[in-house]
Amino acid sequence: MPKLTLIIDDLGQSLRQDRRVLALPGPVAMAILPDTRHATTLAKQARTAGKTVMLHLPMAPAGGPYAWRPPLPEAELIGRLNSALQKVPGASGINNHMGSQMTGLRPAMSTLMGELQRRHLFFVDSRTSSATVAAAAAQRIGLASLSRDIFLDDDPSPAAVAAQYHAALELARKQGSVVIIGHPHPSTLALLERELPHLQAQGIDWVEIGQMIATRGNRAMVAHGVHGIYR
């Protein structure tokens, strides 16, 4: 069966939204911002609920005390990663929040992937920029990683979210798997609550991130590379 992995970003800001994501019926991965009011509490609740917990690491142009920004020195970047992971206990991996100014910087991304490998954490490239080298840096050292295929809600209108969701299912059927990132917008949550229970009947296997990493074997999809190697 074609496989689907779902990540919800930007969590920790709203108890109401966080609870709706926690209540989704399958292996949703919850990407939690470290500089939010509910980050630590939500991470613990998500672990208890059996969800995959991720650190949603801010990167430039994002700001704040945990953000990776040029031209911070390597020691400061690592210190910010450590502090962010303390705010999101039990995280199994990370993905980037924003990052169009950071994920294209090879030295910084090489540093990040080395630190994640040392901690036995996976990485998901949110692909917020076509110039990203983050997934390529992970692939070079054999770090368990994935790249996002489809954003559900760049346009959060209900019609646009529905169109992106159905495009994701078609892509899963075409290439065998799809990695989706959404956000806790009312339209996104309403669609997921309505549609996710029907995935199995539609011939789609909703899997956790670890299984998707094993399925893809760190190889790039056609949209992101050539012969499995990230551009």
mmCIF file of N, CA and C in Angstrom, residues 3-7 29 52 54 93-96 113 116 121-127 132-139 142-149 175 177-181 207-221 224 230:
data_model
loop_
_atom_site.group_PDB
_atom_site.id
_atom_site.type_symbol
_atom_site.label_atom_id
_atom_site.label_comp_id
_atom_site.label_asym_id
_atom_site.label_seq_id
_atom_site.Cartn_x
_atom_site.Cartn_y
_atom_site.Cartn_z
ATOM 1 N N LYS A 3 2.258 4.698 1.228
ATOM 2 C CA LYS A 3 2.414 5.123 2.624
ATOM 3 C C LYS A 3 2.363 6.640 2.748
ATOM 4 N N LEU A 4 1.816 7.098 3.863
ATOM 5 C CA LEU A 4 1.667 8.522 4.157
ATOM 6 C C LEU A 4 2.184 8.810 5.557
ATOM 7 N N THR A 5 2.965 9.853 5.689
ATOM 8 C CA THR A 5 3.389 10.346 7.004
ATOM 9 C C THR A 5 2.924 11.785 7.141
ATOM 10 N N LEU A 6 2.382 12.116 8.314
ATOM 11 C CA LEU A 6 1.815 13.440 8.568
ATOM 12 C C LEU A 6 2.514 14.103 9.753
ATOM 13 N N ILE A 7 2.989 15.330 9.543
ATOM 14 C CA ILE A 7 3.589 16.153 10.591
ATOM 15 C C ILE A 7 2.751 17.417 10.737
ATOM 16 N N ALA A 29 2.854 13.066 13.759
ATOM 17 C CA ALA A 29 4.054 13.579 14.410
ATOM 18 C C ALA A 29 3.804 15.034 14.778
ATOM 19 N N THR A 52 4.650 10.765 17.959
ATOM 20 C CA THR A 52 6.042 11.125 17.739
ATOM 21 C C THR A 52 6.214 12.601 18.057
ATOM 22 N N MET A 54 8.524 15.976 17.987
ATOM 23 C CA MET A 54 9.616 16.602 17.250
ATOM 24 C C MET A 54 9.860 18.009 17.774
ATOM 25 N N GLY A 93 13.263 13.673 16.984
ATOM 26 C CA GLY A 93 13.924 14.286 15.853
ATOM 27 C C GLY A 93 13.511 15.731 15.741
ATOM 28 N N ILE A 94 13.962 16.391 14.677
ATOM 29 C CA ILE A 94 13.644 17.800 14.501
ATOM 30 C C ILE A 94 13.268 18.075 13.046
ATOM 31 N N ASN A 95 12.567 19.187 12.852
ATOM 32 C CA ASN A 95 12.442 19.784 11.525
ATOM 33 C C ASN A 95 12.571 21.285 11.676
ATOM 34 N N ASN A 96 12.834 21.963 10.572
ATOM 35 C CA ASN A 96 13.077 23.391 10.632
ATOM 36 C C ASN A 96 11.787 24.190 10.562
ATOM 37 N N MET A 113 23.570 18.366 11.378
ATOM 38 C CA MET A 113 23.395 16.932 11.148
ATOM 39 C C MET A 113 24.362 16.108 11.992
ATOM 40 N N LEU A 116 22.840 16.018 15.462
ATOM 41 C CA LEU A 116 21.684 15.122 15.531
ATOM 42 C C LEU A 116 22.130 13.666 15.506
ATOM 43 N N LEU A 121 19.051 11.381 16.786
ATOM 44 C CA LEU A 121 17.804 12.021 16.408
ATOM 45 C C LEU A 121 17.697 12.075 14.888
ATOM 46 N N PHE A 122 16.481 11.995 14.371
ATOM 47 C CA PHE A 122 16.286 12.098 12.925
ATOM 48 C C PHE A 122 16.065 13.553 12.532
ATOM 49 N N PHE A 123 16.087 13.804 11.218
ATOM 50 C CA PHE A 123 15.854 15.146 10.695
ATOM 51 C C PHE A 123 14.844 15.080 9.553
ATOM 52 N N VAL A 124 13.905 16.035 9.551
ATOM 53 C CA VAL A 124 12.987 16.210 8.429
ATOM 54 C C VAL A 124 13.213 17.600 7.858
ATOM 55 N N ASP A 125 13.570 17.654 6.587
ATOM 56 C CA ASP A 125 13.750 18.931 5.906
ATOM 57 C C ASP A 125 12.380 19.443 5.486
ATOM 58 N N SER A 126 11.965 20.557 6.081
ATOM 59 C CA SER A 126 10.674 21.142 5.729
ATOM 60 C C SER A 126 10.677 21.742 4.327
ATOM 61 N N ARG A 127 11.846 21.935 3.768
ATOM 62 C CA ARG A 127 12.002 22.450 2.408
ATOM 63 C C ARG A 127 11.250 23.759 2.220
ATOM 64 N N THR A 132 17.655 24.730 -0.269
ATOM 65 C CA THR A 132 18.047 23.976 0.912
ATOM 66 C C THR A 132 19.108 22.928 0.607
ATOM 67 N N VAL A 133 20.062 22.799 1.525
ATOM 68 C CA VAL A 133 21.054 21.716 1.456
ATOM 69 C C VAL A 133 20.953 20.832 2.694
ATOM 70 N N ALA A 134 19.902 21.031 3.487
ATOM 71 C CA ALA A 134 19.777 20.320 4.757
ATOM 72 C C ALA A 134 19.651 18.811 4.556
ATOM 73 N N ALA A 135 18.742 18.388 3.679
ATOM 74 C CA ALA A 135 18.569 16.950 3.451
ATOM 75 C C ALA A 135 19.831 16.338 2.851
ATOM 76 N N ALA A 136 20.495 17.080 1.976
ATOM 77 C CA ALA A 136 21.736 16.582 1.390
ATOM 78 C C ALA A 136 22.814 16.401 2.447
ATOM 79 N N ALA A 137 22.875 17.331 3.410
ATOM 80 C CA ALA A 137 23.857 17.209 4.490
ATOM 81 C C ALA A 137 23.562 15.991 5.349
ATOM 82 N N ALA A 138 22.296 15.727 5.596
ATOM 83 C CA ALA A 138 21.920 14.531 6.360
ATOM 84 C C ALA A 138 22.274 13.269 5.591
ATOM 85 N N GLN A 139 21.970 13.260 4.305
ATOM 86 C CA GLN A 139 22.235 12.078 3.482
ATOM 87 C C GLN A 139 23.725 11.755 3.422
ATOM 88 N N GLY A 142 24.677 9.788 6.412
ATOM 89 C CA GLY A 142 23.831 8.642 6.722
ATOM 90 C C GLY A 142 22.879 8.869 7.878
ATOM 91 N N LEU A 143 22.558 10.144 8.163
ATOM 92 C CA LEU A 143 21.599 10.449 9.223
ATOM 93 C C LEU A 143 20.193 10.081 8.779
ATOM 94 N N ALA A 144 19.442 9.438 9.636
ATOM 95 C CA ALA A 144 18.045 9.110 9.347
ATOM 96 C C ALA A 144 17.283 10.396 9.058
ATOM 97 N N SER A 145 16.691 10.482 7.870
ATOM 98 C CA SER A 145 16.087 11.753 7.479
ATOM 99 C C SER A 145 15.017 11.558 6.419
ATOM 100 N N LEU A 146 14.218 12.613 6.250
ATOM 101 C CA LEU A 146 13.168 12.679 5.240
ATOM 102 C C LEU A 146 13.103 14.098 4.707
ATOM 103 N N SER A 147 12.411 14.266 3.580
ATOM 104 C CA SER A 147 12.083 15.591 3.062
ATOM 105 C C SER A 147 10.580 15.691 2.856
ATOM 106 N N ARG A 148 10.074 16.861 3.161
ATOM 107 C CA ARG A 148 8.653 17.133 2.971
ATOM 108 C C ARG A 148 8.308 17.142 1.485
ATOM 109 N N ASP A 149 7.190 16.508 1.151
ATOM 110 C CA ASP A 149 6.688 16.531 -0.224
ATOM 111 C C ASP A 149 5.641 17.614 -0.436
ATOM 112 N N GLN A 175 4.257 7.699 -6.337
ATOM 113 C CA GLN A 175 5.654 7.417 -5.999
ATOM 114 C C GLN A 175 5.810 6.445 -4.831
ATOM 115 N N SER A 177 4.945 6.789 -1.640
ATOM 116 C CA SER A 177 4.920 7.374 -0.301
ATOM 117 C C SER A 177 4.814 8.886 -0.417
ATOM 118 N N VAL A 178 4.359 9.515 0.670
ATOM 119 C CA VAL A 178 4.269 10.972 0.704
ATOM 120 C C VAL A 178 4.478 11.445 2.135
ATOM 121 N N VAL A 179 5.230 12.532 2.281
ATOM 122 C CA VAL A 179 5.447 13.181 3.574
ATOM 123 C C VAL A 179 4.749 14.537 3.521
ATOM 124 N N ILE A 180 3.780 14.717 4.415
ATOM 125 C CA ILE A 180 2.927 15.909 4.432
ATOM 126 C C ILE A 180 3.221 16.718 5.691
ATOM 127 N N ILE A 181 3.262 18.030 5.535
ATOM 128 C CA ILE A 181 3.323 18.933 6.692
ATOM 129 C C ILE A 181 2.110 19.848 6.647
ATOM 130 N N VAL A 207 1.653 5.869 8.317
ATOM 131 C CA VAL A 207 2.743 5.281 9.101
ATOM 132 C C VAL A 207 3.472 6.365 9.878
ATOM 133 N N GLU A 208 4.126 5.950 10.960
ATOM 134 C CA GLU A 208 4.932 6.876 11.742
ATOM 135 C C GLU A 208 6.224 7.208 10.986
ATOM 136 N N ILE A 209 6.900 8.240 11.456
ATOM 137 C CA ILE A 209 8.091 8.725 10.759
ATOM 138 C C ILE A 209 9.168 7.654 10.655
ATOM 139 N N GLY A 210 9.383 6.911 11.728
ATOM 140 C CA GLY A 210 10.422 5.877 11.687
ATOM 141 C C GLY A 210 10.196 4.876 10.567
ATOM 142 N N GLN A 211 8.949 4.483 10.348
ATOM 143 C CA GLN A 211 8.657 3.533 9.271
ATOM 144 C C GLN A 211 8.858 4.184 7.906
ATOM 145 N N MET A 212 8.527 5.476 7.795
ATOM 146 C CA MET A 212 8.739 6.155 6.519
ATOM 147 C C MET A 212 10.234 6.299 6.217
ATOM 148 N N ILE A 213 11.036 6.567 7.234
ATOM 149 C CA ILE A 213 12.481 6.646 7.037
ATOM 150 C C ILE A 213 13.005 5.306 6.531
ATOM 151 N N ALA A 214 12.520 4.224 7.110
ATOM 152 C CA ALA A 214 12.940 2.896 6.659
ATOM 153 C C ALA A 214 12.465 2.617 5.236
ATOM 154 N N THR A 215 11.259 3.053 4.916
ATOM 155 C CA THR A 215 10.710 2.835 3.582
ATOM 156 C C THR A 215 11.534 3.558 2.520
ATOM 157 N N ARG A 216 11.876 4.793 2.790
ATOM 158 C CA ARG A 216 12.603 5.593 1.793
ATOM 159 C C ARG A 216 14.108 5.333 1.819
ATOM 160 N N GLY A 217 14.603 4.828 2.935
ATOM 161 C CA GLY A 217 16.016 4.492 3.003
ATOM 162 C C GLY A 217 16.933 5.670 2.737
ATOM 163 N N ASN A 218 16.527 6.868 3.194
ATOM 164 C CA ASN A 218 17.329 8.088 3.035
ATOM 165 C C ASN A 218 17.518 8.511 1.573
ATOM 166 N N ARG A 219 16.712 7.988 0.672
ATOM 167 C CA ARG A 219 16.823 8.358 -0.737
ATOM 168 C C ARG A 219 15.878 9.510 -1.063
ATOM 169 N N ALA A 220 16.352 10.389 -1.923
ATOM 170 C CA ALA A 220 15.545 11.530 -2.347
ATOM 171 C C ALA A 220 14.470 11.086 -3.326
ATOM 172 N N MET A 221 13.298 11.689 -3.219
ATOM 173 C CA MET A 221 12.258 11.503 -4.204
ATOM 174 C C MET A 221 12.626 12.275 -5.481
ATOM 175 N N HIS A 224 13.142 15.972 -5.610
ATOM 176 C CA HIS A 224 14.195 16.554 -4.762
ATOM 177 C C HIS A 224 15.607 16.132 -5.142
ATOM 178 N N TYR A 230 20.144 13.763 -3.202
ATOM 179 C CA TYR A 230 19.618 15.124 -3.142
ATOM 180 C C TYR A 230 20.490 16.089 -3.949
#
